[in-house]
Amino acid sequence: MPTNMISKVLEKAVLPLDVAPPVKRGPASRTSVRRNPNMEKLQNGYLFPEISMRREAHEKKYPDAKVISLGIGDTTQPIPSIVTSAMAEYALALSTPEGYQGYGPEQGQKSLRKAIADVVYPSMGIRDTEVFISDGAQCDIARLQMMFGRDVTIAVQDPTFPGYVDNGVIMGQTGPAADEESGGSRYAGIEYMRCAPENAFFPDLSRVRRTDVIFFCSPNNPTGHAASRDQLRQLVDFARRNGSIVVFDSAYASYVSPGGGDDKPRSIYEVPGAREVAIEISSFSKFAGFTGVRLGWAVVPDELLYADGTRVARDFDRVVTTCFNGASSVAQAGGLACLATEEGRAAVASVVAGYKENARVLVDTFQALGKEVYGGDDSPYVWVRLFPGRRSWDVFAEILGFGPGGEGFVRVSAFNSRDRVVEACARLTSFLA
Amino acid sequence: MPTNMISKVLEKAVLPLDVAPPVKRGPASRTSVRRNPNMEKLQNGYLFPEISMRREAHEKKYPDAKVISLGIGDTTQPIPSIVTSAMAEYALALSTPEGYQGYGPEQGQKSLRKAIADVVYPSMGIRDTEVFISDGAQCDIARLQMMFGRDVTIAVQDPTFPGYVDNGVIMGQTGPAADEESGGSRYAGIEYMRCAPENAFFPDLSRVRRTDVIFFCSPNNPTGHAASRDQLRQLVDFARRNGSIVVFDSAYASYVSPGGGDDKPRSIYEVPGAREVAIEISSFSKFAGFTGVRLGWAVVPDELLYADGTRVARDFDRVVTTCFNGASSVAQAGGLACLATEEGRAAVASVVAGYKENARVLVDTFQALGKEVYGGDDSPYVWVRLFPGRRSWDVFAEILGFGPGGEGFVRVSAFNSRDRVVEACARLTSFLA
């Protein structure tokens, strides 16, 4: 809510009063419930709240500092009005007898599922019934991990988005954390697939141990690397040979530059044979500025089967109906407006194009400073070796390392206005030059 | 953005389209991933999708039938415009530089957390930081069960909302299902606390086995019974003696009739000593018609501790930040409008009052038919012994039994327009009289 509206509302707020007498706070007495040992295993807080806390501490200490946050990948630019008008219209209609709708299908509105199948996966044979609408990719990761349960083994890229591992830890898929000298935490039982400049950000699969599930994010968060068609073919072949399931996170697919010599798929389903081995999760967050509105989706193809022949989609449907109750209907109306018309698609594409230009400015700045820099072409993230040999957390409160493989590098996000990115580049230049 | 740049963007904006050739559907080949044995344990589909499917099957078979659905507890009446206007205004502001907001705090907007603490829990000592905003109570149940993990033991009322048990099964807290002669499914390891007319819908706690967690829903779904203050005192004392955690589901609290001889708390925190043993989950769904908008909350008091002294709130915060990313900001703007002003509170209260009058019509109808009927006074649900001795599923595709204790009874929901409730009562009367 815009600040002025909040204060307007709070001003009028008269709080009800006459209920029970105040309950006295006694000294805390413990229950005898044992804390979940998997929660105990988790190291530190989750990465992004940790960044926010460090930022707030910094601002408290230096109240005059005008922090430009390029740490959390949070969108900053207005959502095109064709999209917000659709949400507003939907919301207002909820006050009419004709427009009111209660529970929608837990799997999402048919029209939105169909729009995603048609627009995002043209010619890839994805059916609307294989698309499950969600409140965001992070939430789908949690639901997928609930579905897989504790007995599966998992592999992740290194570095990668922390949600795959942390949700796996909560579900009991891992052993304890072991801090490495290199910094960061690894958990016993997880296969970390190193993705670094030396291997073109793609693991040497001949040295990767077979696991049940492989989480693979492309364009990668944080390195900004988009896997090539050949790399994804290798990944799908590897999964097929091993009978593994790939969870392909394409949350940044809309940032992939089209064409060019190095052909980079925007979906795993562009690769033949993927339907039998891959789930894809994706999001409106970075595609349409929906980080706060919350909307995403998962594709679970009908051909994806467990060893006993059960359709994975059957279990995912059970999880979606039992542990979730559908994404907000208002958010879904906005999602449909992003996809259903040429005008909507062009409007959201223009915001993505703006962030990509920011990324270009950042890449140019770091290159001018003589830094080793990756990403930015096919993603909103620029991956830069800022202070080789130093721990990321030590470098800068606003800068972060993603997993053990990320040390020495920091991810810089292009999510900001052009002015602030330019200002940040000027500050970085005077600081580092 | 200058016009020439927009058209440049538009030119490039043709989203996917000319990508890969269609992927051929081959015969499905299984992965070698073992299906989660806990998913295997789940009996049937989740209750509410099952009802929808049976309804659709009925309508397909009898296309002229005008089904009035009183099965799923889904709201039907328009949301007051003071609430939808706030959502619309918030959505439209997302298209402006000043009004745009990306990720909110995962725990919810401070203003909404504070409004809930002040308005819903006046004089109960609940701090805004103890309120976690969610996308609904069902989702919070899943997150709480993720947090507790597989090693806890749980107790549930019988009958009760199926989400507590089904999420526990998914987390591995139970043994296999064992179908009972009485109908329905019980799972080994769960303590079922019978709540029936014979015991004033409150369990004989002297015969209840100690468990780590006790799920308790009041006003109860499906029986419509609101526990008295004395009953809740017994529950809190029982939990304190046993070192258990109560998860108190107050999703229907706004339906409790105020005053009267039988004093019925709307929150567990009206009972002294509850802060050290109880979590409360609740929702805007039935309070403000938000079933599709998705908004709820959980209260986790600071004094609630695991056996090792860890604050439960610490682990819940980790789950909320790791497995979730906050409720839709648009929905939160609507929630704030429900609570922050006298006008908003009065508007949503009038919708609740309308449903309560529907419940009265249903109770009167069943009483006139000589049926044994409960609930309706403090909840939108009427619990009626329609055909003693017959299995609920057999009775009526739109009517449902909630767990083993529910057989013979059906839950009838007051969520509909007055006209349709009156019509339903006329049909029931001519069918049953």
mmCIF file of C-alpha atoms in Angstrom, chain B residues 43-183:
data_model
loop_
_atom_site.group_PDB
_atom_site.id
_atom_site.type_symbol
_atom_site.label_atom_id
_atom_site.label_comp_id
_atom_site.label_asym_id
_atom_site.label_seq_id
_atom_site.Cartn_x
_atom_site.Cartn_y
_atom_site.Cartn_z
ATOM 1 C CA GLN B 43 -5.899 -42.385 1.055
ATOM 2 C CA ASN B 44 -7.992 -41.044 -1.816
ATOM 3 C CA GLY B 45 -7.739 -37.508 -3.051
ATOM 4 C CA TYR B 46 -7.898 -34.561 -0.715
ATOM 5 C CA LEU B 47 -11.462 -34.122 0.493
ATOM 6 C CA PHE B 48 -12.451 -30.891 -1.224
ATOM 7 C CA PRO B 49 -11.213 -31.626 -4.756
ATOM 8 C CA GLU B 50 -12.962 -34.992 -4.336
ATOM 9 C CA ILE B 51 -16.239 -33.189 -3.614
ATOM 10 C CA SER B 52 -15.738 -30.957 -6.649
ATOM 11 C CA MET B 53 -15.125 -33.984 -8.848
ATOM 12 C CA ARG B 54 -18.251 -35.731 -7.604
ATOM 13 C CA ARG B 55 -20.242 -32.570 -8.183
ATOM 14 C CA GLU B 56 -18.926 -32.232 -11.724
ATOM 15 C CA ALA B 57 -19.698 -35.865 -12.440
ATOM 16 C CA HIS B 58 -23.231 -35.308 -11.183
ATOM 17 C CA GLU B 59 -23.709 -32.232 -13.348
ATOM 18 C CA LYS B 60 -22.367 -34.061 -16.376
ATOM 19 C CA LYS B 61 -24.825 -36.878 -15.819
ATOM 20 C CA TYR B 62 -27.733 -34.513 -15.133
ATOM 21 C CA PRO B 63 -26.998 -31.432 -17.230
ATOM 22 C CA ASP B 64 -30.310 -29.830 -16.280
ATOM 23 C CA ALA B 65 -29.728 -30.170 -12.558
ATOM 24 C CA LYS B 66 -29.243 -26.836 -10.837
ATOM 25 C CA VAL B 67 -26.886 -27.961 -8.090
ATOM 26 C CA ILE B 68 -26.794 -25.766 -5.003
ATOM 27 C CA SER B 69 -23.470 -26.564 -3.431
ATOM 28 C CA LEU B 70 -23.413 -26.537 0.340
ATOM 29 C CA GLY B 71 -20.541 -29.004 0.454
ATOM 30 C CA ILE B 72 -17.320 -27.045 0.235
ATOM 31 C CA GLY B 73 -17.117 -24.155 2.675
ATOM 32 C CA ASP B 74 -16.675 -21.607 -0.057
ATOM 33 C CA THR B 75 -17.847 -18.051 0.360
ATOM 34 C CA THR B 76 -20.249 -16.687 -2.253
ATOM 35 C CA GLN B 77 -21.111 -13.115 -1.284
ATOM 36 C CA PRO B 78 -19.394 -9.992 -2.660
ATOM 37 C CA ILE B 79 -16.534 -8.461 -0.698
ATOM 38 C CA PRO B 80 -17.364 -4.975 0.663
ATOM 39 C CA SER B 81 -16.125 -2.327 -1.727
ATOM 40 C CA ILE B 82 -14.072 -0.560 0.926
ATOM 41 C CA VAL B 83 -11.865 -3.641 0.819
ATOM 42 C CA THR B 84 -11.708 -4.214 -2.922
ATOM 43 C CA SER B 85 -11.095 -0.491 -3.513
ATOM 44 C CA ALA B 86 -8.023 -0.712 -1.308
ATOM 45 C CA MET B 87 -6.768 -3.661 -3.358
ATOM 46 C CA ALA B 88 -7.487 -1.884 -6.630
ATOM 47 C CA GLU B 89 -5.762 1.274 -5.437
ATOM 48 C CA TYR B 90 -2.737 -0.693 -4.307
ATOM 49 C CA ALA B 91 -2.584 -2.578 -7.616
ATOM 50 C CA LEU B 92 -2.800 0.596 -9.700
ATOM 51 C CA ALA B 93 -0.103 2.255 -7.610
ATOM 52 C CA LEU B 94 2.254 -0.565 -8.622
ATOM 53 C CA SER B 95 2.380 1.155 -12.002
ATOM 54 C CA THR B 96 3.848 4.303 -10.487
ATOM 55 C CA PRO B 97 7.437 4.921 -9.371
ATOM 56 C CA GLU B 98 6.245 5.993 -5.903
ATOM 57 C CA GLY B 99 3.771 3.165 -5.425
ATOM 58 C CA TYR B 100 5.842 0.297 -6.764
ATOM 59 C CA GLN B 101 6.998 -2.216 -4.212
ATOM 60 C CA GLY B 102 8.857 -5.449 -4.819
ATOM 61 C CA TYR B 103 9.362 -8.125 -2.199
ATOM 62 C CA GLY B 104 7.725 -7.268 1.075
ATOM 63 C CA PRO B 105 8.928 -8.801 4.314
ATOM 64 C CA GLU B 106 8.259 -12.564 4.187
ATOM 65 C CA GLN B 107 6.455 -12.245 7.524
ATOM 66 C CA GLY B 108 4.065 -9.647 6.131
ATOM 67 C CA GLN B 109 3.640 -5.888 6.113
ATOM 68 C CA LYS B 110 4.281 -4.320 9.485
ATOM 69 C CA SER B 111 1.025 -2.311 9.276
ATOM 70 C CA LEU B 112 -1.046 -5.461 8.755
ATOM 71 C CA ARG B 113 0.750 -7.407 11.481
ATOM 72 C CA LYS B 114 0.072 -4.533 13.840
ATOM 73 C CA ALA B 115 -3.578 -4.231 12.813
ATOM 74 C CA ILE B 116 -4.099 -7.937 13.510
ATOM 75 C CA ALA B 117 -2.341 -7.740 16.866
ATOM 76 C CA ASP B 118 -4.410 -4.706 17.878
ATOM 77 C CA VAL B 119 -7.805 -5.560 16.403
ATOM 78 C CA VAL B 120 -8.000 -9.335 16.671
ATOM 79 C CA TYR B 121 -6.042 -9.722 19.902
ATOM 80 C CA PRO B 122 -6.807 -6.605 21.945
ATOM 81 C CA SER B 123 -5.558 -6.855 25.527
ATOM 82 C CA MET B 124 -4.113 -10.291 24.868
ATOM 83 C CA GLY B 125 -0.534 -9.108 24.803
ATOM 84 C CA ILE B 126 0.150 -10.244 21.228
ATOM 85 C CA ARG B 127 2.949 -8.224 19.625
ATOM 86 C CA ASP B 128 2.994 -7.454 15.923
ATOM 87 C CA THR B 129 6.280 -9.340 15.619
ATOM 88 C CA GLU B 130 4.511 -12.500 16.772
ATOM 89 C CA VAL B 131 2.037 -12.315 13.874
ATOM 90 C CA PHE B 132 3.135 -13.967 10.611
ATOM 91 C CA ILE B 133 1.008 -13.079 7.568
ATOM 92 C CA SER B 134 0.293 -15.987 5.239
ATOM 93 C CA ASP B 135 -1.629 -17.008 2.171
ATOM 94 C CA GLY B 136 -4.170 -18.886 4.265
ATOM 95 C CA ALA B 137 -4.548 -21.261 7.166
ATOM 96 C CA GLN B 138 -4.220 -24.402 5.047
ATOM 97 C CA CYS B 139 -0.803 -23.248 3.845
ATOM 98 C CA ASP B 140 0.225 -22.440 7.416
ATOM 99 C CA ILE B 141 -0.751 -25.931 8.482
ATOM 100 C CA ALA B 142 1.624 -27.302 5.833
ATOM 101 C CA ARG B 143 4.417 -24.980 6.939
ATOM 102 C CA LEU B 144 3.892 -25.802 10.612
ATOM 103 C CA GLN B 145 4.024 -29.497 9.819
ATOM 104 C CA MET B 146 7.229 -28.954 7.811
ATOM 105 C CA MET B 147 8.670 -27.164 10.804
ATOM 106 C CA PHE B 148 7.662 -29.845 13.316
ATOM 107 C CA GLY B 149 9.030 -32.598 11.104
ATOM 108 C CA ARG B 150 8.385 -36.301 11.105
ATOM 109 C CA ASP B 151 9.308 -37.157 14.675
ATOM 110 C CA VAL B 152 6.456 -35.409 16.481
ATOM 111 C CA THR B 153 3.269 -37.159 17.529
ATOM 112 C CA ILE B 154 -0.027 -35.406 16.862
ATOM 113 C CA ALA B 155 -3.593 -35.412 18.111
ATOM 114 C CA VAL B 156 -6.640 -34.159 16.209
ATOM 115 C CA GLN B 157 -10.303 -33.735 16.967
ATOM 116 C CA ASP B 158 -12.535 -36.351 15.430
ATOM 117 C CA PRO B 159 -14.159 -35.181 13.215
ATOM 118 C CA THR B 160 -12.015 -32.342 11.992
ATOM 119 C CA PHE B 161 -10.646 -30.461 9.007
ATOM 120 C CA PRO B 162 -8.566 -32.966 7.007
ATOM 121 C CA GLY B 163 -5.533 -30.716 6.464
ATOM 122 C CA TYR B 164 -3.867 -31.431 9.811
ATOM 123 C CA VAL B 165 -3.769 -35.168 9.270
ATOM 124 C CA ASP B 166 -2.980 -35.178 5.554
ATOM 125 C CA ASN B 167 -0.027 -32.828 6.017
ATOM 126 C CA GLY B 168 1.166 -34.985 8.900
ATOM 127 C CA VAL B 169 1.002 -38.054 6.676
ATOM 128 C CA ILE B 170 3.067 -36.298 3.993
ATOM 129 C CA MET B 171 5.677 -35.384 6.597
ATOM 130 C CA GLY B 172 5.905 -38.981 7.778
ATOM 131 C CA GLN B 173 4.374 -38.536 11.228
ATOM 132 C CA THR B 174 2.021 -41.472 10.822
ATOM 133 C CA GLY B 175 1.881 -45.143 10.055
ATOM 134 C CA PRO B 176 -0.225 -46.561 7.262
ATOM 135 C CA ALA B 177 -3.938 -45.935 6.909
ATOM 136 C CA ALA B 178 -6.273 -48.485 8.336
ATOM 137 C CA ASP B 179 -9.825 -48.398 7.126
ATOM 138 C CA GLU B 180 -12.248 -48.849 9.974
ATOM 139 C CA GLU B 181 -15.613 -50.495 9.786
ATOM 140 C CA SER B 182 -17.117 -47.215 10.833
ATOM 141 C CA GLY B 183 -15.943 -45.790 7.519
#
